[in-house]
């Protein structure tokens, strides 16, 4: 009887040990997946925001366009509008937006980052655009152009670049 009890005890302890090993391994495998899920959700938010912005290609530019109005945009009312559609709140002006989120270097731009420029070269930020990846910007400027996609590298916006901000993590 004593041998049988020792045997059962050893089997029970072994079973508990195996169960704990499985639980610990499963937990360590699950953790990277949750980190991946956060990345996937931010990339889907960026993708959704870019799709929303592209729906407005051709909408006229109007300096001082009112927030929330989609019949015309200026650069910062456009960025404010499309980011709001994915739950990101931005201030109204490009100067104020340039203080949002976190700094990102020009060499580390990712789709969804805001790019700020001083196109009239007076030392003040006066334009904001959305970097959509592959060297492209989604933005609005100048009457007659409106919401459009432009090349970044070598453009006026590249040459007058001031800073970039990441507002979608």
Coordinates of N, CA, C and O in Angstrom, one line a residue:
X1 N 0.8 -1.2 0.0 CA 0.0 0.0 0.0 C 0.9 1.3 0.0 O 0.6 2.2 -0.7
X2 N 2.0 1.2 0.8 CA 2.9 2.4 0.8 C 3.5 2.6 -0.5 O 3.6 3.8 -1.0
X3 N 3.9 1.6 -1.2 CA 4.5 1.7 -2.6 C 3.5 2.3 -3.5 O 3.9 3.1 -4.4
X4 N 2.3 1.9 -3.4 CA 1.2 2.4 -4.3 C 1.0 3.9 -4.1 O 0.8 4.7 -5.0
X5 N 1.0 4.3 -2.8 CA 0.8 5.7 -2.5 C 2.0 6.5 -3.0 O 1.7 7.6 -3.6
X6 N 3.2 6.1 -2.8 CA 4.4 6.8 -3.3 C 4.3 6.9 -4.9 O 4.6 7.9 -5.4
X7 N 3.9 5.9 -5.5 CA 3.8 5.9 -7.0 C 2.7 6.9 -7.4 O 3.0 7.6 -8.4
X8 N 1.6 6.9 -6.8 CA 0.5 7.9 -7.1 C 1.0 9.3 -6.9 O 0.7 10.2 -7.6
X9 N 1.7 9.5 -5.8 CA 2.2 10.8 -5.4 C 3.2 11.3 -6.5 O 3.1 12.4 -6.9
X10 N 4.1 10.4 -6.9 CA 5.1 10.8 -7.9 C 4.4 11.1 -9.2 O 4.8 12.1 -9.9
X11 N 3.4 10.3 -9.6 CA 2.6 10.6 -10.8 C 1.9 12.0 -10.7 O 1.9 12.7 -11.7
X12 N 1.3 12.2 -9.6 CA 0.6 13.5 -9.4 C 1.6 14.7 -9.5 O 1.3 15.7 -10.2
X13 N 2.7 14.6 -8.8 CA 3.7 15.7 -8.9 C 4.2 15.8 -10.3 O 4.4 17.0 -10.8
X14 N 4.5 14.7 -11.0 CA 4.9 14.8 -12.4 C 3.9 15.5 -13.3 O 4.2 16.3 -14.1
X15 N 2.6 15.1 -13.0 CA 1.5 15.7 -13.8 C 1.4 17.2 -13.6 O 1.2 18.0 -14.5
X16 N 1.5 17.6 -12.3 CA 1.5 19.1 -12.0 C 2.7 19.8 -12.6 O 2.5 20.9 -13.2
X17 N 3.9 19.2 -12.6 CA 5.0 19.8 -13.2 C 4.9 20.0 -14.7 O 5.2 21.0 -15.3
X18 N 4.3 18.9 -15.4 CA 4.1 19.0 -16.8 C 3.0 20.1 -17.1 O 3.2 20.9 -18.0
X19 N 2.0 20.1 -16.3 CA 0.9 21.2 -16.5 C 1.5 22.6 -16.4 O 1.2 23.5 -17.2
X20 N 2.3 22.8 -15.4 CA 2.9 24.1 -15.2 C 3.8 24.5 -16.3 O 3.8 25.6 -16.8
X21 N 4.6 23.5 -16.8 CA 5.5 23.7 -18.0 C 4.7 24.2 -19.2 O 5.1 25.1 -19.9
X22 N 3.6 23.5 -19.4 CA 2.8 23.8 -20.6 C 2.2 25.2 -20.4 O 2.2 26.0 -21.3
X23 N 1.7 25.5 -19.2 CA 1.1 26.8 -19.0 C 2.1 28.0 -19.2 O 1.8 29.0 -19.8
X24 N 3.3 27.8 -18.7 CA 4.4 28.8 -18.8 C 4.8 29.0 -20.2 O 4.9 30.1 -20.7
X25 N 4.9 27.9 -21.0 CA 5.3 28.0 -22.4 C 4.2 28.6 -23.2 O 4.4 29.5 -24.0
X26 N 3.0 28.3 -22.9 CA 1.8 28.9 -23.6 C 1.8 30.4 -23.3 O 1.5 31.2 -24.2
X27 N 2.1 30.8 -22.1 CA 2.1 32.2 -21.8 C 3.1 33.0 -22.5 O 2.9 34.1 -23.0
X28 N 4.3 32.4 -22.6 CA 5.4 33.1 -23.3 C 5.2 33.2 -24.8 O 5.6 34.1 -25.5
X29 N 4.4 32.2 -25.4 CA 4.1 32.3 -26.8 C 3.0 33.3 -27.0 O 3.0 34.0 -28.0
X30 N 2.1 33.4 -26.1 CA 0.9 34.4 -26.3 C 1.4 35.8 -26.2 O 0.8 36.7 -26.8
X31 N 2.4 36.1 -25.4 CA 2.8 37.5 -25.2 C 3.2 38.2 -26.5 O 2.7 39.3 -26.8
X32 N 4.1 37.7 -27.3 CA 4.4 38.3 -28.6 C 3.2 38.5 -29.5 O 3.1 39.5 -30.2
X33 N 2.3 37.6 -29.4 CA 1.1 37.8 -30.3 C 0.3 39.0 -29.9 O -0.2 39.7 -30.7
X34 N 0.2 39.3 -28.6 CA -0.5 40.5 -28.2 C 0.2 41.8 -28.6 O -0.4 42.7 -29.0
X35 N 1.5 41.8 -28.6 CA 2.3 42.9 -29.1 C 2.1 43.0 -30.6 O 1.9 44.1 -31.1
X36 N 2.0 41.9 -31.3 CA 1.7 41.9 -32.7 C 0.3 42.5 -33.0 O 0.1 43.3 -34.0
X37 N -0.6 42.2 -32.2 CA -2.0 42.7 -32.4 C -2.0 44.2 -32.3 O -2.7 44.8 -33.0
X38 N -1.2 44.7 -31.3 CA -1.2 46.2 -31.2 C -0.6 46.8 -32.5 O -1.1 47.9 -33.0
X39 N 0.4 46.2 -33.0 CA 1.0 46.7 -34.3 C 0.0 46.6 -35.4 O -0.2 47.6 -36.2
X40 N -0.7 45.5 -35.5 CA -1.7 45.3 -36.5 C -2.8 46.4 -36.4 O -3.3 46.9 -37.4
X41 N -3.2 46.7 -35.2 CA -4.3 47.6 -35.1 C -3.9 49.0 -35.4 O -4.7 49.8 -36.1
X42 N -2.6 49.4 -35.1 CA -2.2 50.8 -35.5 C -2.0 50.8 -37.0 O -2.3 51.8 -37.7
X43 N -1.5 49.7 -37.7 CA -1.4 49.8 -39.1 C -2.7 49.7 -39.8 O -2.9 50.4 -40.8
X44 N -3.7 49.1 -39.2 CA -5.0 49.1 -39.8 C -5.7 50.5 -39.6 O -6.4 51.0 -40.5
X45 N -5.4 51.2 -38.5 CA -5.9 52.5 -38.3 C -5.3 53.5 -39.4 O -6.0 54.3 -39.9
X46 N -3.9 53.3 -39.6 CA -3.3 54.2 -40.6 C -3.9 53.9 -42.0 O -4.2 54.8 -42.8
X47 N -4.0 52.6 -42.3 CA -4.6 52.2 -43.6 C -6.0 52.8 -43.8 O -6.3 53.3 -44.9
X48 N -6.8 52.7 -42.8 CA -8.2 53.2 -42.8 C -8.1 54.8 -43.0 O -8.9 55.3 -43.8
X49 N -7.3 55.4 -42.3 CA -7.1 56.9 -42.3 C -6.7 57.3 -43.8 O -7.3 58.3 -44.3
X50 N -5.8 56.6 -44.4 CA -5.3 56.9 -45.7 C -6.5 56.7 -46.7 O -6.7 57.5 -47.6
X51 N -7.2 55.6 -46.6 CA -8.3 55.4 -47.4 C -9.4 56.5 -47.3 O -9.9 56.9 -48.4
X52 N -9.7 56.9 -46.1 CA -10.6 58.0 -45.9 C -10.1 59.2 -46.6 O -10.9 59.9 -47.3
X53 N -8.9 59.6 -46.4 CA -8.3 60.8 -47.0 C -8.3 60.8 -48.5 O -8.6 61.8 -49.2
X54 N -8.1 59.6 -49.1 CA -8.1 59.5 -50.6 C -9.4 59.7 -51.2 O -9.5 60.1 -52.3
X55 N -10.5 59.4 -50.4 CA -11.8 59.7 -50.9 C -12.1 61.1 -51.2 O -13.0 61.5 -51.9
X56 N -11.3 62.0 -50.7 CA -11.4 63.4 -50.8 C -10.5 64.0 -51.9 O -10.5 65.3 -52.1
X57 N -9.8 63.2 -52.6 CA -8.9 63.7 -53.7 C -9.8 64.5 -54.7 O -10.9 64.1 -55.1
X58 N -9.3 65.7 -55.0 CA -10.0 66.6 -55.9 C -10.9 67.6 -55.1 O -11.3 68.6 -55.8
X59 N -11.2 67.4 -53.9 CA -11.9 68.4 -53.1 C -11.1 69.7 -53.1 O -9.9 69.7 -52.8
X60 N -11.8 70.9 -53.3 CA -11.0 72.1 -53.5 C -10.3 72.6 -52.2 O -10.8 72.3 -51.1
X61 N -9.2 73.3 -52.4 CA -8.5 74.0 -51.3 C -9.2 75.3 -51.0 O -9.5 76.1 -52.0
X62 N -9.3 75.7 -49.8 CA -9.8 77.0 -49.4 C -9.1 77.3 -48.1 O -9.2 76.7 -47.0
X63 N -8.2 78.4 -48.1 CA -7.5 78.8 -46.9 C -8.5 79.1 -45.8 O -9.5 79.8 -46.1
X64 N -8.3 78.7 -44.6 CA -9.2 78.9 -43.5 C -10.5 78.1 -43.5 O -11.4 78.5 -42.8
X65 N -10.5 77.1 -44.3 CA -11.7 76.2 -44.4 C -12.1 75.8 -42.9 O -11.3 75.6 -42.1
X66 N -13.4 75.8 -42.7 CA -13.9 75.4 -41.4 C -13.7 74.0 -41.0 O -13.8 73.1 -41.9
X67 N -13.5 73.7 -39.8 CA -13.3 72.3 -39.3 C -14.6 71.5 -39.6 O -15.7 72.0 -39.3
X68 N -14.4 70.3 -40.0 CA -15.6 69.4 -40.1 C -16.3 69.5 -41.4 O -17.2 68.7 -41.7
X69 N -16.0 70.5 -42.2 CA -16.6 70.7 -43.5 C -15.9 70.0 -44.6 O -14.6 70.0 -44.6
X70 N -16.5 69.2 -45.4 CA -15.8 68.4 -46.4 C -16.0 69.0 -47.9 O -15.5 68.4 -48.8
X71 N -16.6 70.1 -48.0 CA -16.8 70.7 -49.4 C -15.5 71.5 -49.8 O -15.3 71.7 -51.0
X72 N -14.7 71.8 -48.8 CA -13.3 72.4 -49.1 C -12.5 72.2 -47.8 O -13.0 72.0 -46.7
X73 N -11.2 72.2 -48.0 CA -10.2 72.0 -46.9 C -9.1 72.9 -47.1 O -8.7 73.3 -48.2
X74 N -8.4 73.3 -46.0 CA -7.1 73.8 -46.1 C -6.2 72.6 -45.5 O -6.8 71.6 -45.1
X75 N -4.9 72.8 -45.5 CA -4.1 71.6 -45.1 C -4.4 71.1 -43.8 O -4.5 69.9 -43.6
X76 N -4.5 72.0 -42.8 CA -4.7 71.5 -41.4 C -6.1 71.0 -41.1 O -6.4 70.1 -40.3
X77 N -7.1 71.6 -41.8 CA -8.5 71.1 -41.6 C -8.6 69.7 -42.2 O -9.4 68.9 -41.7
X78 N -7.9 69.5 -43.3 CA -7.9 68.2 -43.9 C -7.3 67.1 -43.0 O -7.9 66.1 -42.7
X79 N -6.1 67.4 -42.4 CA -5.5 66.4 -41.6 C -6.3 66.2 -40.3 O -6.5 65.1 -39.9
X80 N -6.9 67.3 -39.8 CA -7.7 67.2 -38.6 C -8.9 66.3 -38.8 O -9.3 65.4 -38.0
X81 N -9.5 66.5 -40.0 CA -10.7 65.7 -40.4 C -10.4 64.2 -40.5 O -11.1 63.4 -39.9
X82 N -9.4 63.9 -41.3 CA -9.2 62.5 -41.6 C -8.7 61.7 -40.3 O -9.1 60.6 -40.1
X83 N -7.9 62.4 -39.5 CA -7.4 61.7 -38.3 C -8.6 61.5 -37.3 O -8.7 60.5 -36.6
X84 N -9.5 62.5 -37.2 CA -10.6 62.4 -36.3 C -11.5 61.2 -36.7 O -12.0 60.5 -35.8
X85 N -11.6 60.9 -38.0 CA -12.4 59.7 -38.5 C -11.8 58.4 -37.9 O -12.6 57.4 -37.9
X86 N -10.6 58.4 -37.5 CA -10.0 57.1 -36.9 C -9.7 57.3 -35.4 O -9.0 56.5 -34.9
X87 N -10.4 58.3 -34.9 CA -10.3 58.5 -33.4 C -9.1 59.2 -32.9 O -8.8 59.2 -31.7
X88 N -8.4 60.0 -33.8 CA -7.2 60.7 -33.3 C -7.6 62.2 -33.4 O -7.9 62.8 -34.4
X89 N -7.5 62.9 -32.2 CA -7.9 64.3 -32.1 C -6.6 65.2 -32.4 O -5.6 65.0 -31.7
X90 N -6.7 66.1 -33.3 CA -5.6 67.0 -33.6 C -6.1 68.5 -33.4 O -7.3 68.7 -33.7
X91 N -5.2 69.4 -33.0 CA -5.6 70.8 -33.0 C -5.9 71.3 -34.4 O -5.7 70.6 -35.4
X92 N -6.4 72.5 -34.5 CA -6.8 73.1 -35.8 C -5.7 73.5 -36.8 O -5.7 73.2 -37.9
X93 N -4.7 74.2 -36.3 CA -3.7 74.7 -37.2 C -2.4 73.8 -37.3 O -2.2 73.0 -36.4
X94 N -1.7 74.0 -38.4 CA -0.5 73.2 -38.6 C 0.5 73.5 -37.6 O 1.2 72.6 -37.1
X95 N 0.6 74.7 -37.1 CA 1.6 75.0 -36.0 C 1.3 74.3 -34.8 O 2.2 73.8 -34.1
X96 N 0.0 74.2 -34.4 CA -0.4 73.5 -33.2 C -0.3 72.0 -33.4 O 0.1 71.3 -32.5
X97 N -0.6 71.5 -34.6 CA -0.5 70.1 -34.9 C 1.0 69.6 -34.8 O 1.2 68.5 -34.5
X98 N 1.9 70.5 -35.1 CA 3.3 70.2 -35.1 C 3.8 69.9 -33.7 O 4.9 69.4 -33.5
X99 N 3.0 70.1 -32.7 CA 3.3 69.8 -31.3 C 2.6 68.5 -30.8 O 2.8 68.1 -29.7
X100 N 1.8 67.9 -31.6 CA 1.1 66.7 -31.3 C 2.0 65.5 -31.4 O 3.0 65.5 -32.1
X101 N 1.6 64.4 -30.8 CA 2.3 63.1 -31.0 C 3.8 63.2 -30.5 O 4.1 63.9 -29.6
X102 N 4.6 62.4 -31.2 CA 6.0 62.4 -30.9 C 6.9 62.7 -32.1 O 6.5 62.3 -33.3
X103 N 8.0 63.2 -31.9 CA 8.9 63.6 -33.0 C 9.4 62.3 -33.7 O 9.6 61.3 -33.1
X104 N 9.5 62.4 -35.0 CA 10.0 61.3 -35.8 C 11.0 61.9 -36.8 O 10.7 63.0 -37.4
X105 N 12.1 61.4 -37.0 CA 13.1 61.9 -38.0 C 12.7 61.7 -39.4 O 11.9 60.7 -39.7
X106 N 13.1 62.5 -40.3 CA 12.8 62.4 -41.7 C 13.2 61.0 -42.3 O 12.5 60.5 -43.1
X107 N 14.3 60.4 -41.8 CA 14.8 59.1 -42.2 C 13.9 58.0 -41.7 O 14.1 56.8 -42.1
X108 N 13.1 58.2 -40.7 CA 12.3 57.2 -40.1 C 10.8 57.3 -40.3 O 10.0 56.8 -39.6
X109 N 10.4 58.1 -41.4 CA 9.0 58.3 -41.6 C 8.3 57.0 -41.9 O 8.8 56.1 -42.6
X110 N 7.1 56.9 -41.4 CA 6.2 55.8 -41.7 C 4.8 56.3 -42.1 O 4.5 57.4 -41.8
X111 N 4.1 55.5 -42.9 CA 2.8 55.9 -43.3 C 2.0 56.3 -42.1 O 2.0 55.7 -41.0
X112 N 1.3 57.5 -42.2 CA 0.5 58.0 -41.1 C 1.1 59.1 -40.4 O 0.5 59.8 -39.6
X113 N 2.4 59.3 -40.6 CA 3.1 60.5 -39.9 C 2.8 61.8 -40.6 O 2.5 61.8 -41.8
X114 N 2.7 62.8 -39.8 CA 2.5 64.2 -40.3 C 3.8 64.9 -40.6 O 4.7 64.8 -39.8
X115 N 3.9 65.5 -41.8 CA 5.1 66.2 -42.2 C 4.7 67.7 -42.2 O 3.7 68.1 -42.8
X116 N 5.6 68.5 -41.6 CA 5.4 70.0 -41.5 C 6.5 70.7 -42.2 O 7.7 70.4 -42.1
X117 N 6.0 71.7 -43.0 CA 7.0 72.5 -43.8 C 6.8 74.0 -43.6 O 5.8 74.4 -43.1
X118 N 7.8 74.7 -44.1 CA 7.8 76.2 -44.1 C 7.9 76.6 -45.6 O 9.0 77.0 -46.0
X119 N 6.8 76.4 -46.3 CA 6.9 76.6 -47.8 C 7.2 78.0 -48.2 O 7.7 78.2 -49.3
X120 N 6.8 79.0 -47.4 CA 7.2 80.4 -47.8 C 8.5 80.9 -47.1 O 8.8 82.0 -47.3
X121 N 9.2 80.0 -46.5 CA 10.5 80.2 -45.9 C 10.6 81.4 -45.0 O 11.6 82.2 -45.1
X122 N 9.6 81.6 -44.1 CA 9.7 82.7 -43.2 C 10.0 82.3 -41.8 O 9.9 83.0 -40.8
X123 N 10.4 81.0 -41.6 CA 10.8 80.5 -40.3 C 9.6 79.9 -39.5 O 9.8 79.6 -38.4
X124 N 8.5 79.9 -40.1 CA 7.3 79.4 -39.4 C 6.6 78.2 -40.2 O 6.6 78.2 -41.4
X125 N 6.2 77.2 -39.5 CA 5.4 76.1 -40.1 C 4.2 76.7 -40.7 O 3.4 77.4 -40.1
X126 N 3.9 76.4 -42.0 CA 2.7 76.8 -42.6 C 2.0 75.8 -43.5 O 1.1 76.1 -44.2
X127 N 2.5 74.5 -43.4 CA 1.9 73.5 -44.2 C 2.0 72.1 -43.5 O 3.1 71.9 -42.9
X128 N 1.0 71.3 -43.5 CA 1.0 70.0 -43.0 C 0.5 69.0 -44.1 O -0.4 69.3 -44.8
X129 N 1.2 67.9 -44.1 CA 0.7 66.8 -45.1 C 0.9 65.5 -44.4 O 1.5 65.4 -43.3
X130 N 0.3 64.5 -44.9 CA 0.3 63.1 -44.4 C 1.2 62.3 -45.2 O 1.0 62.2 -46.4
X131 N 2.2 61.7 -44.6 CA 3.1 60.8 -45.3 C 2.3 59.4 -45.4 O 1.9 58.9 -44.4
X132 N 2.2 58.9 -46.7 CA 1.4 57.7 -46.9 C 2.3 56.5 -47.3 O 1.8 55.5 -47.7
X133 N 3.6 56.7 -47.2 CA 4.5 55.7 -47.6 C 5.0 55.8 -49.0 O 4.4 56.6 -49.8
X134 N 6.0 55.0 -49.4 CA 6.5 55.0 -50.7 C 6.9 56.4 -51.3 O 6.7 56.7 -52.5
X135 N 7.3 57.3 -50.4 CA 7.7 58.6 -50.8 C 6.6 59.5 -51.3 O 6.8 60.5 -52.0
X136 N 5.4 59.2 -50.8 CA 4.2 60.0 -51.2 C 3.5 60.8 -50.0 O 3.6 60.3 -48.9
X137 N 3.0 61.9 -50.4 CA 2.2 62.7 -49.4 C 0.8 62.8 -49.9 O 0.5 63.0 -51.0
X138 N -0.1 62.8 -48.9 CA -1.5 63.1 -49.1 C -1.8 64.4 -48.4 O -1.6 64.5 -47.2
X139 N -2.3 65.4 -49.2 CA -2.5 66.7 -48.6 C -3.3 67.6 -49.5 O -3.7 67.2 -50.6
X140 N -3.5 68.8 -49.1 CA -4.2 69.8 -50.0 C -3.5 71.1 -49.9 O -2.9 71.5 -48.9
X141 N -3.4 71.8 -51.0 CA -2.8 73.1 -51.1 C -3.2 73.8 -52.4 O -3.7 73.1 -53.3
X142 N -3.1 75.0 -52.4 CA -3.4 75.9 -53.5 C -4.7 75.7 -54.2 O -5.1 74.6 -54.5
X143 N -5.4 76.8 -54.4 CA -6.7 76.8 -55.2 C -6.3 76.3 -56.6 O -5.3 76.6 -57.2
X144 N -7.2 75.4 -57.0 CA -6.9 74.8 -58.3 C -6.3 73.4 -58.2 O -6.3 72.6 -59.2
X145 N -5.7 73.1 -57.1 CA -5.1 71.8 -56.9 C -6.0 71.0 -55.9 O -6.4 69.9 -56.3
X146 N -6.2 71.5 -54.7 CA -7.0 70.8 -53.8 C -6.3 69.5 -53.2 O -5.1 69.3 -53.3
X147 N -7.1 68.6 -52.7 CA -6.6 67.4 -52.1 C -6.0 66.5 -53.2 O -6.6 66.3 -54.2
X148 N -4.7 66.1 -52.9 CA -4.0 65.4 -54.0 C -2.9 64.5 -53.3 O -2.7 64.6 -52.1
X149 N -2.3 63.7 -54.1 CA -1.1 62.9 -53.7 C 0.1 63.5 -54.4 O 0.0 63.7 -55.7
X150 N 1.2 63.8 -53.7 CA 2.4 64.3 -54.3 C 3.6 63.5 -53.9 O 3.6 62.8 -52.9
X151 N 4.6 63.6 -54.7 CA 5.9 63.0 -54.4 C 6.6 63.9 -53.3 O 6.5 65.1 -53.3
X152 N 7.2 63.2 -52.4 CA 7.9 64.0 -51.3 C 9.4 64.3 -51.7 O 9.8 65.4 -51.7
X153 N 10.1 63.3 -52.0 CA 11.6 63.4 -52.3 C 11.8 64.4 -53.4 O 11.3 64.3 -54.5
X154 N 12.6 65.5 -53.1 CA 13.0 66.5 -54.0 C 11.9 67.6 -54.3 O 12.2 68.5 -55.0
X155 N 10.8 67.4 -53.6 CA 9.7 68.4 -53.8 C 9.9 69.6 -52.9 O 10.8 69.7 -52.1
X156 N 9.0 70.6 -53.1 CA 9.0 71.8 -52.3 C 8.9 71.4 -50.8 O 9.5 72.0 -50.0
X157 N 8.0 70.4 -50.6 CA 7.8 70.0 -49.2 C 9.0 69.3 -48.6 O 9.3 69.4 -47.4
X158 N 9.8 68.6 -49.4 CA 11.1 68.1 -48.9 C 12.1 69.2 -48.7 O 12.8 69.2 -47.7
X159 N 12.2 70.1 -49.6 CA 13.2 71.2 -49.5 C 12.9 72.2 -48.3 O 13.8 72.8 -47.8
X160 N 11.6 72.3 -47.9 CA 11.2 73.2 -46.9 C 10.8 72.5 -45.6 O 10.1 73.0 -44.7
X161 N 11.1 71.2 -45.5 CA 10.8 70.3 -44.4 C 11.3 70.9 -43.1 O 12.4 71.4 -43.0
X162 N 10.4 70.9 -42.1 CA 10.8 71.4 -40.7 C 10.9 70.2 -39.7 O 11.9 70.1 -39.0
X163 N 9.8 69.5 -39.7 CA 9.7 68.4 -38.7 C 8.6 67.4 -39.1 O 7.9 67.7 -40.0
X164 N 8.6 66.3 -38.4 CA 7.5 65.3 -38.6 C 7.1 64.8 -37.2 O 7.9 64.8 -36.3
X165 N 5.9 64.4 -37.1 CA 5.3 63.9 -35.9 C 4.5 62.6 -36.1 O 3.8 62.5 -37.2
X166 N 4.6 61.7 -35.2 CA 3.9 60.4 -35.3 C 2.7 60.6 -34.3 O 2.9 60.7 -33.1
X167 N 1.5 60.5 -34.8 CA 0.3 60.7 -33.9 C -0.5 59.4 -33.8 O -1.4 59.3 -33.0
X168 N -0.1 58.4 -34.6 CA -0.7 57.1 -34.5 C 0.4 56.1 -34.1 O 1.3 56.0 -34.8
X169 N 0.3 55.6 -32.9 CA 1.4 54.7 -32.4 C 1.2 53.3 -32.9 O 0.2 52.7 -33.1

